Short mmCIF file of C-alpha atoms in Angstrom, two decimals:
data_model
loop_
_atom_site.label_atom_id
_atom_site.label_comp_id
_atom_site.label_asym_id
_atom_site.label_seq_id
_atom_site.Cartn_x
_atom_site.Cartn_y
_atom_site.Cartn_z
CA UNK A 1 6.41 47.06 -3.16
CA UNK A 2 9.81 46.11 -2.10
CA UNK A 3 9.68 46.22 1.09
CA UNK A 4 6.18 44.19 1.22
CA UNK A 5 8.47 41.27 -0.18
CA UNK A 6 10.99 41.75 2.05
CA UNK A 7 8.52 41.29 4.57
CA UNK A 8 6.64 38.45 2.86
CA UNK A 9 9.88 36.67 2.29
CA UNK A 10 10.57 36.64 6.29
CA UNK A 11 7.31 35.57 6.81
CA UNK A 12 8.04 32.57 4.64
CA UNK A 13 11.48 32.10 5.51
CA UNK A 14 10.47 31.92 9.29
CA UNK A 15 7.43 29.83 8.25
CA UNK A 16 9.13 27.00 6.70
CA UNK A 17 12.43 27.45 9.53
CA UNK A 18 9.26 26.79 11.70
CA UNK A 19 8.59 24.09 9.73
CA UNK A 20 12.02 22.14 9.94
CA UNK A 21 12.50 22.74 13.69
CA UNK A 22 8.54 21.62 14.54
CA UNK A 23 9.50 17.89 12.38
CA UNK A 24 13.50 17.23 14.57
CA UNK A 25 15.07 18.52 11.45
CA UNK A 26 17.47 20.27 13.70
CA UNK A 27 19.83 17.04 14.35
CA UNK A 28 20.31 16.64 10.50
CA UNK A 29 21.04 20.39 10.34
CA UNK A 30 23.42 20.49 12.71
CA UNK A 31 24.76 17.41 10.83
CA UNK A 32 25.10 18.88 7.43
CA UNK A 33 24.51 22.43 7.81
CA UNK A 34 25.10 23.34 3.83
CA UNK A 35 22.48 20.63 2.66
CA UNK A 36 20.13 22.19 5.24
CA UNK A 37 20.93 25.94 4.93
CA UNK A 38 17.62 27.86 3.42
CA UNK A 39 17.98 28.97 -0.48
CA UNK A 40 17.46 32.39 -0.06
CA UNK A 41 17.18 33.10 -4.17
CA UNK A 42 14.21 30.55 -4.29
CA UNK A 43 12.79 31.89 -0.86
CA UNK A 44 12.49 35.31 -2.93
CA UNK A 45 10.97 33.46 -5.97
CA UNK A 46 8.69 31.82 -3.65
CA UNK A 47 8.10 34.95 -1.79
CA UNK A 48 7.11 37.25 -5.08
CA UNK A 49 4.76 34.51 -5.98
CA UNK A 50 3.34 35.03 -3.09
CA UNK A 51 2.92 38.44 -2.81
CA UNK A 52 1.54 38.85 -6.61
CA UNK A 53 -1.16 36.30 -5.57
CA UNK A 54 -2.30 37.89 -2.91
CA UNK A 55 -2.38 41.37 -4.54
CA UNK A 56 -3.70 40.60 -7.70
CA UNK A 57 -5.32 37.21 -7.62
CA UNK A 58 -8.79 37.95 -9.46
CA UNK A 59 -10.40 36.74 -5.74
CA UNK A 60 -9.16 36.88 -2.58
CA UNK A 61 -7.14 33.96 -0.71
CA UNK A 62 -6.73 33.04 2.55
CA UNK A 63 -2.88 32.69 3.80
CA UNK A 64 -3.62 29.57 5.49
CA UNK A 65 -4.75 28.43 1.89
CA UNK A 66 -2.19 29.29 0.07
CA UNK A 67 0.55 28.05 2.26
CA UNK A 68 -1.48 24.68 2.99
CA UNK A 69 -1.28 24.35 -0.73
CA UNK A 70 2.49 25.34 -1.20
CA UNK A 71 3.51 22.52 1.46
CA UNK A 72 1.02 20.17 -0.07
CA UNK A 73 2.49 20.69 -3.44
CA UNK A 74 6.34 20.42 -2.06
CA UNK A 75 5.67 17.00 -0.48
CA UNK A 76 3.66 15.88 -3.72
CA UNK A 77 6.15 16.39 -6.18
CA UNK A 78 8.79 14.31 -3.95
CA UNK A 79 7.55 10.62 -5.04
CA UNK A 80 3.47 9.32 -4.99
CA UNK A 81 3.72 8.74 -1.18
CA UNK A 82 4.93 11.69 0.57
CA UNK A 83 1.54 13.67 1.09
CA UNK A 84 0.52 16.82 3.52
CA UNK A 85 -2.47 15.06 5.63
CA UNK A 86 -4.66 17.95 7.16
CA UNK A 87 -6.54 17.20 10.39
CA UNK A 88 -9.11 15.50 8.55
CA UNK A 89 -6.81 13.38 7.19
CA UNK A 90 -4.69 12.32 9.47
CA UNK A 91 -7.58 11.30 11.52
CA UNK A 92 -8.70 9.05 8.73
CA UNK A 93 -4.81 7.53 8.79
CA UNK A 94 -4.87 6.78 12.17
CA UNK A 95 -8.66 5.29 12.05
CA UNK A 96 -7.78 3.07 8.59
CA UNK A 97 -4.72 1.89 10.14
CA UNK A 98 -7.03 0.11 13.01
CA UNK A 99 -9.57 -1.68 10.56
CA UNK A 100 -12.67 0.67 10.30
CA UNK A 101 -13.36 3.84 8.28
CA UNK A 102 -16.79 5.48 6.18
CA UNK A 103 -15.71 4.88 2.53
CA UNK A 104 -15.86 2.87 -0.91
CA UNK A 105 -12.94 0.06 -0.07
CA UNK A 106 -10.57 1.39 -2.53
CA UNK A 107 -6.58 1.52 -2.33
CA UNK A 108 -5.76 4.73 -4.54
CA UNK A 109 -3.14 6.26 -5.95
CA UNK A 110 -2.92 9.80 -8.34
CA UNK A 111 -1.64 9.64 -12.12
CA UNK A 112 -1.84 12.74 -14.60
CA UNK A 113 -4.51 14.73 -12.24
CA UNK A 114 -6.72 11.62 -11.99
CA UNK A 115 -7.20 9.23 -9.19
CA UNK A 116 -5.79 6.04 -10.25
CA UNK A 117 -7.57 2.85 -8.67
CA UNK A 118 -4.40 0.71 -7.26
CA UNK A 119 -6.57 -1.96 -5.87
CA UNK A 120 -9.92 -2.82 -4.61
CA UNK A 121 -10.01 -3.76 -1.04
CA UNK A 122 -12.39 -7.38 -0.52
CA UNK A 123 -16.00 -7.21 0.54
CA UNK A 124 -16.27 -3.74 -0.02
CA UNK A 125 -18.67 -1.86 -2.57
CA UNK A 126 -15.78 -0.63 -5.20
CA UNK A 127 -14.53 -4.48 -4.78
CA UNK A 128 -18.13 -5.52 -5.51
CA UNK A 129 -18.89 -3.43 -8.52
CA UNK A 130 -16.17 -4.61 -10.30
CA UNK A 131 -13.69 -2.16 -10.30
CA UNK A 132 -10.04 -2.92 -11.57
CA UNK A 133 -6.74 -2.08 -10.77
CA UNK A 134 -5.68 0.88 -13.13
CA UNK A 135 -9.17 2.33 -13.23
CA UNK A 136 -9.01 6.13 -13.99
CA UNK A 137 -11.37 8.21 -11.52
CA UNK A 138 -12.11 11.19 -13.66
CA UNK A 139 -15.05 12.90 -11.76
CA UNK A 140 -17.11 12.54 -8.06
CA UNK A 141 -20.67 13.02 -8.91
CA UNK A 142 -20.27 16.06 -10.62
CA UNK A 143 -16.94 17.53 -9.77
CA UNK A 144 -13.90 16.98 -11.80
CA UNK A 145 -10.87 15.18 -10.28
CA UNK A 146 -8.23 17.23 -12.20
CA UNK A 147 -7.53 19.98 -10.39
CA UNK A 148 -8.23 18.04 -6.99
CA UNK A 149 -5.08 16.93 -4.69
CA UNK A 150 -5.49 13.12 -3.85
CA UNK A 151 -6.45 13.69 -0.53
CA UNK A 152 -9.42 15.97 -1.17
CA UNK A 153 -10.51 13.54 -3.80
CA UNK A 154 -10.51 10.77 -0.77
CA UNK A 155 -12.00 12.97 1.63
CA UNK A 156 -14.58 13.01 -1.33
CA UNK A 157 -15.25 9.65 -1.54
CA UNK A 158 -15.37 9.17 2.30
CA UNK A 159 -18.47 9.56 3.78
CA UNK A 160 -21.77 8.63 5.75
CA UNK A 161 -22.44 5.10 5.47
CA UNK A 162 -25.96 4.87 3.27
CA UNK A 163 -24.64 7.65 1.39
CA UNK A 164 -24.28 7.27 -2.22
CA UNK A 165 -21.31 9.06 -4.53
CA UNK A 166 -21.14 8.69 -8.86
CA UNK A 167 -17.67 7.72 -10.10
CA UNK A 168 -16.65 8.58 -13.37
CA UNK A 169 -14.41 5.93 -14.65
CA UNK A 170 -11.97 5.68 -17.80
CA UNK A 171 -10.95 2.12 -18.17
CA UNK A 172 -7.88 0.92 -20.34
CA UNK A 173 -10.08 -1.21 -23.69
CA UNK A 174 -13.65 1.18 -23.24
CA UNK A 175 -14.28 3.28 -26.14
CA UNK A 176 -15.77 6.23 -23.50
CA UNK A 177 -15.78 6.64 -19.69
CA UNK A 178 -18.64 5.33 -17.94
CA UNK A 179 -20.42 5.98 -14.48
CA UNK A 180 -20.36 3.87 -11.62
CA UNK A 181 -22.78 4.51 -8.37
CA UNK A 182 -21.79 3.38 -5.32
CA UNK A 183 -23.31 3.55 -1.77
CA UNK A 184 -20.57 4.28 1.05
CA UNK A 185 -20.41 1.59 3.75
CA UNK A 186 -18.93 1.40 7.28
CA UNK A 187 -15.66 -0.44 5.67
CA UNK A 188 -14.32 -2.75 8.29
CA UNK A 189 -11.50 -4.97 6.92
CA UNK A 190 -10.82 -8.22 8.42
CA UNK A 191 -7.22 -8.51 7.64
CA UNK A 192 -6.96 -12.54 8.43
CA UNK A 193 -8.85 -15.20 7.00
CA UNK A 194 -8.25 -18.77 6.94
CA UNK A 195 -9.84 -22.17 6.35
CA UNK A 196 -8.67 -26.30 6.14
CA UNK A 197 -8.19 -27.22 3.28
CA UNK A 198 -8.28 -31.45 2.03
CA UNK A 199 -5.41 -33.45 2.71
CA UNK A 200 -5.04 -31.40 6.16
CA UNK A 201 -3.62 -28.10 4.52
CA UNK A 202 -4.02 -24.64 5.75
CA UNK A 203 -5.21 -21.92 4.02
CA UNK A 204 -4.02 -18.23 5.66
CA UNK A 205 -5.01 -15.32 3.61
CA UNK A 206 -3.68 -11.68 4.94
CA UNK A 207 -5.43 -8.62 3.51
CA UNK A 208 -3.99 -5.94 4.68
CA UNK A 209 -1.69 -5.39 7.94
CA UNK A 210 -3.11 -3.63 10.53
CA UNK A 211 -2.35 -3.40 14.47
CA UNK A 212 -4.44 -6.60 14.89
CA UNK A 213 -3.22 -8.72 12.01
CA UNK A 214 -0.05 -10.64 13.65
CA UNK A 215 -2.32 -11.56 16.56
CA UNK A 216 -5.02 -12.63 14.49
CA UNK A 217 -2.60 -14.64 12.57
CA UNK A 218 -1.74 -16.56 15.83
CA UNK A 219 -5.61 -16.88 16.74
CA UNK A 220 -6.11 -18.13 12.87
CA UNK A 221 -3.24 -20.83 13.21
CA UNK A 222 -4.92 -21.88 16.50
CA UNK A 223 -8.04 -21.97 14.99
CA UNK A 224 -6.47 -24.26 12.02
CA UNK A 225 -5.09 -26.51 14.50
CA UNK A 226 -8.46 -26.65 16.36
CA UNK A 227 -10.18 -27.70 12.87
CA UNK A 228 -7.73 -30.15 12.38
CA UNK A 229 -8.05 -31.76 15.07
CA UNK A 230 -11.70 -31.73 15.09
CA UNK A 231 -11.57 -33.60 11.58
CA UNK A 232 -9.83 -36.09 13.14
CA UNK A 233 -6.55 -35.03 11.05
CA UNK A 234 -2.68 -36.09 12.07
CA UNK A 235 -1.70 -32.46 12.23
CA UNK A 236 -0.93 -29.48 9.71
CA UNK A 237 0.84 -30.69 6.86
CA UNK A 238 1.63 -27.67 4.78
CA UNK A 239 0.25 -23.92 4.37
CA UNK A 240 -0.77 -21.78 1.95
CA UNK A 241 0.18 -17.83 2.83
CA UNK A 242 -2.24 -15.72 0.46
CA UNK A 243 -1.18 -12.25 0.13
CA UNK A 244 -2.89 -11.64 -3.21
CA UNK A 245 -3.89 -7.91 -3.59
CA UNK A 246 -2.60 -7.31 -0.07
CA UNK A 247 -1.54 -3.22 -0.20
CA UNK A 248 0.45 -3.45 2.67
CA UNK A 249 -0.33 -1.34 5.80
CA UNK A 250 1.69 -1.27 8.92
CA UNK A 251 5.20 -2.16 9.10
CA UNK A 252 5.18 -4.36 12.98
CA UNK A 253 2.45 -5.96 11.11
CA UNK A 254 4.78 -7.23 8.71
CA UNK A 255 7.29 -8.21 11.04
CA UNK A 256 5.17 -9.90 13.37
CA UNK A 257 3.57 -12.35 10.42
CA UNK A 258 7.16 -13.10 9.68
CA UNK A 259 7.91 -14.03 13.06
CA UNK A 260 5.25 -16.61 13.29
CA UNK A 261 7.06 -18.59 10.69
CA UNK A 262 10.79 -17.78 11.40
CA UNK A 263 13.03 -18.76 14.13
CA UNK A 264 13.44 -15.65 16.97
CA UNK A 265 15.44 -12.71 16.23
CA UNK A 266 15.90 -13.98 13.06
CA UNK A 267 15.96 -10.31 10.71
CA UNK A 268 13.18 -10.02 8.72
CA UNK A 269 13.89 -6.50 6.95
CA UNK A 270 16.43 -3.90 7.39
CA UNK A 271 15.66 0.46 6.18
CA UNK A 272 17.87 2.58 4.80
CA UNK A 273 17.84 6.25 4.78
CA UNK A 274 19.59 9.64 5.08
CA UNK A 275 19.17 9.70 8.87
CA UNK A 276 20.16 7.47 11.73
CA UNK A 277 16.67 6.34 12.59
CA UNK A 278 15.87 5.39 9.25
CA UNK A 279 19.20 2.97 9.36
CA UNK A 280 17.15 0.51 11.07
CA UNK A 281 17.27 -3.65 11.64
CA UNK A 282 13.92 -5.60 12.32
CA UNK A 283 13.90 -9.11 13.55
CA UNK A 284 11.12 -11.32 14.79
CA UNK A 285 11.47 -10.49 18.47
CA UNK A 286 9.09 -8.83 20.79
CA UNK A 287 10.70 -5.47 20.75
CA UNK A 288 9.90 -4.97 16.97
CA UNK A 289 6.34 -7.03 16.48
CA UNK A 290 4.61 -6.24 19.49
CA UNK A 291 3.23 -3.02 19.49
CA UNK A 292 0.83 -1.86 22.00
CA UNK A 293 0.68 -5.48 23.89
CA UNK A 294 2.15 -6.40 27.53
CA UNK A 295 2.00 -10.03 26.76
CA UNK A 296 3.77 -11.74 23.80
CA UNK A 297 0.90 -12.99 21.69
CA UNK A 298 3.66 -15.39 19.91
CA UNK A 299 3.37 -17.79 23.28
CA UNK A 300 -0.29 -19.02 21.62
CA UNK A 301 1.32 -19.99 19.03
CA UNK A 302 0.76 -23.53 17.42
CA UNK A 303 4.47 -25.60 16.86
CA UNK A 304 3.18 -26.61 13.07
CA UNK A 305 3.64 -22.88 11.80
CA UNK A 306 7.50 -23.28 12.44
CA UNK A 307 8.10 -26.20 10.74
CA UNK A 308 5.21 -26.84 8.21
CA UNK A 309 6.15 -26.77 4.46
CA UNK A 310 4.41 -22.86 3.14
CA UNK A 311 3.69 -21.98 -0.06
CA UNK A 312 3.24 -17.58 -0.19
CA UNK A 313 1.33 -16.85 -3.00
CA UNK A 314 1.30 -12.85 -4.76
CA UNK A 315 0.27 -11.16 -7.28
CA UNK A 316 1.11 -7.69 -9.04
CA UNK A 317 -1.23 -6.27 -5.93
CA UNK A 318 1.00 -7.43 -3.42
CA UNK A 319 2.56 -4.53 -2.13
CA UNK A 320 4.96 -2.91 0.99
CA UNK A 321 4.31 -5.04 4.10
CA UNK A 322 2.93 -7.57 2.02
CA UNK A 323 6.48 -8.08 0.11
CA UNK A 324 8.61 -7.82 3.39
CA UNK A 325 7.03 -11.00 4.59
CA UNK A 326 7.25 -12.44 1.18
CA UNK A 327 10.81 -11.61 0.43
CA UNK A 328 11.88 -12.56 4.11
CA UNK A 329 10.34 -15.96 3.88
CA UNK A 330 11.81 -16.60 0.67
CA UNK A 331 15.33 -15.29 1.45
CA UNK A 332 15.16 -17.42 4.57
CA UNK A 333 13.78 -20.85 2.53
CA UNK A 334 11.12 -20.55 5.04
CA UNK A 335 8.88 -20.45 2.03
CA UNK A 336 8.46 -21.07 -1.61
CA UNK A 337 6.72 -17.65 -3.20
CA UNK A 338 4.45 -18.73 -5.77
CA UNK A 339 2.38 -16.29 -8.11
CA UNK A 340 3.43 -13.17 -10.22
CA UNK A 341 5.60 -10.07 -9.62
CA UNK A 342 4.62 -8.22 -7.08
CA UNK A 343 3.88 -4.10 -6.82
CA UNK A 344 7.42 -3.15 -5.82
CA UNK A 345 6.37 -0.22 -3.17
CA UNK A 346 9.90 -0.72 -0.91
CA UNK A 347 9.42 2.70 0.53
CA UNK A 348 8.92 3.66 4.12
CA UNK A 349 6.89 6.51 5.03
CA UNK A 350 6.87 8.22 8.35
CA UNK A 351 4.05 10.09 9.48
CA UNK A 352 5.50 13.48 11.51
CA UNK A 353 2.35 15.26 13.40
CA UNK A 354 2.59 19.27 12.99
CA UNK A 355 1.19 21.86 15.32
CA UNK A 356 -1.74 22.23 14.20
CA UNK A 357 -3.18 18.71 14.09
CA UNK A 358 -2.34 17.84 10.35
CA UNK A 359 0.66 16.20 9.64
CA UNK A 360 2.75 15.07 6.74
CA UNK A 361 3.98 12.02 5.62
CA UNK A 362 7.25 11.79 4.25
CA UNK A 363 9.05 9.25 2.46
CA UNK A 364 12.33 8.61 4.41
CA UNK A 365 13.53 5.05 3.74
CA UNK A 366 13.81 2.18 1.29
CA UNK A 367 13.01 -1.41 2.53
CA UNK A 368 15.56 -4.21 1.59
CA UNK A 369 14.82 -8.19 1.99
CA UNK A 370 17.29 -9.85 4.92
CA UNK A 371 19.73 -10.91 1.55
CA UNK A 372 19.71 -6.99 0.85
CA UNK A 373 18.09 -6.78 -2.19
CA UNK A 374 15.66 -3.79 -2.71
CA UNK A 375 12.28 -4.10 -3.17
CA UNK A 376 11.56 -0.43 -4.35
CA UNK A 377 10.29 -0.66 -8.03
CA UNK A 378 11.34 -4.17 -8.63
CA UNK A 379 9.31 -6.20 -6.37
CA UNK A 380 9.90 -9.71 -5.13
CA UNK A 381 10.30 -12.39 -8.04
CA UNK A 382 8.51 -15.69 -7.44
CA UNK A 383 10.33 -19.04 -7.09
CA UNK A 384 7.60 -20.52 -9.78
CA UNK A 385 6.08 -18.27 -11.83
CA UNK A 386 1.90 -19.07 -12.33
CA UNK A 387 -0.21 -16.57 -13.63
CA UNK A 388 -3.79 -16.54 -13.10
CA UNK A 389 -5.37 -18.17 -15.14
CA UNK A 390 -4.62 -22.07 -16.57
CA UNK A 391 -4.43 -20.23 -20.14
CA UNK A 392 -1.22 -18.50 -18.73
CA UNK A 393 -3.16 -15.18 -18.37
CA UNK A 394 -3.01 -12.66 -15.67
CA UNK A 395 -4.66 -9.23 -15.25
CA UNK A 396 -2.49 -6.38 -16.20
CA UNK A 397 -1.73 -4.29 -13.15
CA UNK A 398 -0.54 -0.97 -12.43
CA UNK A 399 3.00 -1.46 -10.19
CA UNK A 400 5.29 0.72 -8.59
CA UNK A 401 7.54 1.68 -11.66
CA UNK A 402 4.18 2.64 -13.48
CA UNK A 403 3.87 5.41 -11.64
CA UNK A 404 5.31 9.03 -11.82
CA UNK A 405 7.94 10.26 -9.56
CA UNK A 406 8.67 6.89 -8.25
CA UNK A 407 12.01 6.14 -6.40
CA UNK A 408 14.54 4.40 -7.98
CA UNK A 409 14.82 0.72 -6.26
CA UNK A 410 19.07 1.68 -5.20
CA UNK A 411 19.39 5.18 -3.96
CA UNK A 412 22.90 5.36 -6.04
CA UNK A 413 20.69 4.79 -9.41
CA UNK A 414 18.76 7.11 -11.28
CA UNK A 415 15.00 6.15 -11.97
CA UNK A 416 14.36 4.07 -14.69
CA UNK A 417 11.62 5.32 -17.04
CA UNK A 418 8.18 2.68 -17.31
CA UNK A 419 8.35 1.15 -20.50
CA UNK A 420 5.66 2.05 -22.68
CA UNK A 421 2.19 0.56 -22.76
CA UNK A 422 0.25 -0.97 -25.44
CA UNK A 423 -2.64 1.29 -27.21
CA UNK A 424 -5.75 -0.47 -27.62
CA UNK A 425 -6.37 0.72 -31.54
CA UNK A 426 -9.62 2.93 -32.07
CA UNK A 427 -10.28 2.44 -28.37
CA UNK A 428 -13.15 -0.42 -29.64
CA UNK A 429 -13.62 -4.41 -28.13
CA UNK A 430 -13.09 -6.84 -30.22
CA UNK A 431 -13.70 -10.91 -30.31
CA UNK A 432 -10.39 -11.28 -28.46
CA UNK A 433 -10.93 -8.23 -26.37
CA UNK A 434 -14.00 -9.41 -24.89
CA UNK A 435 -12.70 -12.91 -24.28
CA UNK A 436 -9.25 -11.10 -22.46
CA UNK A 437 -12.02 -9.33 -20.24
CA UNK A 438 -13.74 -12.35 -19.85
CA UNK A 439 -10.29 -14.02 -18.77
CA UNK A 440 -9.82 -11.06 -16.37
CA UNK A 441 -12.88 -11.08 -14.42
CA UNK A 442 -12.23 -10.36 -10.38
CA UNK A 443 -11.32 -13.97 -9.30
CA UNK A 444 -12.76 -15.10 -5.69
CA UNK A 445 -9.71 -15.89 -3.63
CA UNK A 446 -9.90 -19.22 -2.23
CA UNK A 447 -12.83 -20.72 -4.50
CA UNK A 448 -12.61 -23.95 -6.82
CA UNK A 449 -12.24 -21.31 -9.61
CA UNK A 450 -8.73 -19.86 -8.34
CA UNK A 451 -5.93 -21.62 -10.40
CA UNK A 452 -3.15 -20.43 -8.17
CA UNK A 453 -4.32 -21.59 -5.19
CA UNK A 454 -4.84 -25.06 -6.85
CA UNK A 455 -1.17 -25.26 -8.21
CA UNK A 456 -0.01 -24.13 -4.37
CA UNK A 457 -1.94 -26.87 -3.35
CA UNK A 458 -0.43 -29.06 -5.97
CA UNK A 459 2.74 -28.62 -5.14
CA UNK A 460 1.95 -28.78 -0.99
CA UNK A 461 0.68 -32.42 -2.12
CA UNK A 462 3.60 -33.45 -3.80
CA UNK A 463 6.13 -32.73 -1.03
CA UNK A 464 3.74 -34.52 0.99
CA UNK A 465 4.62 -37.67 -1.43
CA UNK A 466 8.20 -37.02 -1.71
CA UNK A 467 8.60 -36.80 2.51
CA UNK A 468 6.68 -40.28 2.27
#
């Protein structure tokens, strides 16, 4: 018996040395040899677990199962963002990242074994029946979540376009969970979207950042320009930046959305981790925007989006790349942020391919505004607070500090627990419960119903009056 764990615990120990050498952990070791040495006590711990599963596990189970699900486990316990992709999975990354993938349209996170719904992504069917930020998934037609790692629960609700799936949701104010039926679609996300507005203002709405968005910002402020002129206008006179219930997405995204608005090299956001590569500067030049392009897309770009007044308006679904433009443009007074407090999600994850076609993706950074202030858990405060509603109402949301594990926003500070939230009593609707959901319904961005967009405009009109 002994000697099987003896073995066992050199297959393991050699698995996960495998492991560190296969991600270039072997500069850091070298670096700090105790803090990367292997903890042979827990290796044995590990390794007796091991062996007493595979010897007297009621069922059989595959080694490649069991170790999948001891490195998926590691890298879930870290914080919610550090995950173990498997081939499937990682596929799916790298296919969301460029706009299309089979799905529902929903931005998800994991909270006591249950799929938590962070936010609904526009146009897509989970946008379009309704569902809210803070939803609880409890079951997939007829499987139950708990029990189910968050990527096999996505992998779940990916799919076959025409195909349909049965959620199982628990929402915060419903007396008992309820079923929702949704048919998959091909989801393609166009991340830019703009219009003119009266009074020749431009509207610019960014909803998510992908490897197209900061050209298709440029194309979108050509195409304002264009509609300007066309109305026979005397030239952009202010812009509204929507980045409402924008989850974020790629990180040169982020920087090259900044850089249409900021003077050149000027830093937009700085990382800071453990390593040297996650020490990092970004500023709106070339070298840290364009990704993937020979030509600088920024030579297209009109001369109004450097100098026009912009109001950035967010929300508590503003998250990641989504706050890095935000807080740059405010730290700058490039912009006045307008809107509610955003998600706070100021960590960087980095995506490490293994051997076998899976990959991990580790959290190994915070991001910090150009002033140096962290966004991790706190979010970026707006210059004028509006909430969504004229009644001074705004959809509760679930943020970064809401959920478990998170990172503290200073890596010298220990995490600060989320304050507690309200209990609806006997789990029944009431007069004023009904009217708050009424209050709460999904607002269309950009309509004559959206009260933040009217007070951006507002104010856009007003400096109009005072530079007159």
């Amino acid at each position: 018996m002994s000697s099987k764990l003896q073995q066992v615990g050199l297959v393991v120990s050699g698995l996960i040395a495998g492991v560190l050498v296969s991600l270039n952990f072997s500069a850091v070791a070298s670096k700090d040899s105790a803090a990367s040495a292997l903890p042979i006590e827990e290796l044995r711990s590990f390794a007796d677990v091991y062996n007493a599963i595979k010897q007297g596990y009621v069922e059989p189970v595959e080694d490649k199962k069991l170790i999948t699900h001891a490195i998926s486990g590691m890298l879930a316990n870290l914080d919610p963002h550090s995950a173990y992709l498997d081939a499937d999975a990682f596929k799916d990354l790298q296919v969301s990242t460029q706009g299309e993938f089979g799905g529902l349209g929903i931005e998800v996170g994991m909270e006591d074994g249950f799929v938590k719904v962070v936010s609904p992504i526009e146009d897509t069917p989970a946008f379009r029946a309704g569902l809210k930020p803070g939803d609880l998934i409890i079951k997939l037609d007829d499987t139950p979540v708990k029990g189910l790692t968050l990527n096999d629960a996505v992998k779940k609700m990916r799919g076959k376009p025409k195909t349909q799936i049965r959620l199982t949701i628990v929402r915060k104010g419903e007396a008992k969970p309820f079923e929702v039926t949704l048919t998959r679609e091909k989801i393609k996300v166009a991340s830019v979207k703009s219009k003119l507005l009266e009074g020749g203002l431009g509207y610019l709405r960014v909803t998510q950042f992908q490897e197209e968005t900061a050209p298709d910002v440029v194309k979108h402020l050509e195409k304002l320009a264009k509609a300007d002129k066309d109305a026979k206008g005397d030239g952009i006179k202010g812009l509204v930046l929507d980045l409402r219930n924008d989850p974020g997405g790629l990180l040169n995204g982020a920087v090259g959305v900044s850089a249409a608005f900021l003077p050149p090299k000027t830093l937009v956001t700085s990382t800071d981790g453990r390593t040297e590569d996650a020490k990092r500067r970004y500023t709106a030049s070339p070298e840290d925007y364009q990704r993937g392009y020979k030509d600088d897309f920024m030579k297209n770009l009109p001369a109004f989006a450097k100098t026009t007044p912009i109001v950035v308006l967010v929300n508590g679904g503003s998250a990641s790349a989504s706050e890095i433009v935000a807080g740059a443009l405010q730290d700058h007074k490039r912009a006045v942020v307008m809107g509610t407090q955003t998600f706070g999600k100021g960590s960087v994850q980095t995506v490490l391919p293994l051997s076998n076609n899976a990959a991990i993706k580790l959290t190994t950074a915070r991001y910090f505004t150009p002033s140096g202030r962290s966004i991790q858990a706190k979010g970026i405060t707006p210059d004028i607070v509006v909430e969504e509603t004229a009644n001074g109402e705004s959809r509760e949301r679930v943020r970064e500090a809401d959920l478990e594990r998170h990172l503290g926003g200073d890596k010298d500070k220990p995490v600060e627990p989320a304050p507690p939230k309200p209990q609806t009593k006997n789990g029944k609707k009431g007069k004023t419960d009904e009217a708050d959901e009424a209050a709460h319904a999904p607002i269309e961005f950009a309509s004559k119903k959206d009260y933040q967009l009217g007070q951006a405009v507002n104010l856009l009109k007003a400096w109009q009056i005072i530079k007159r």
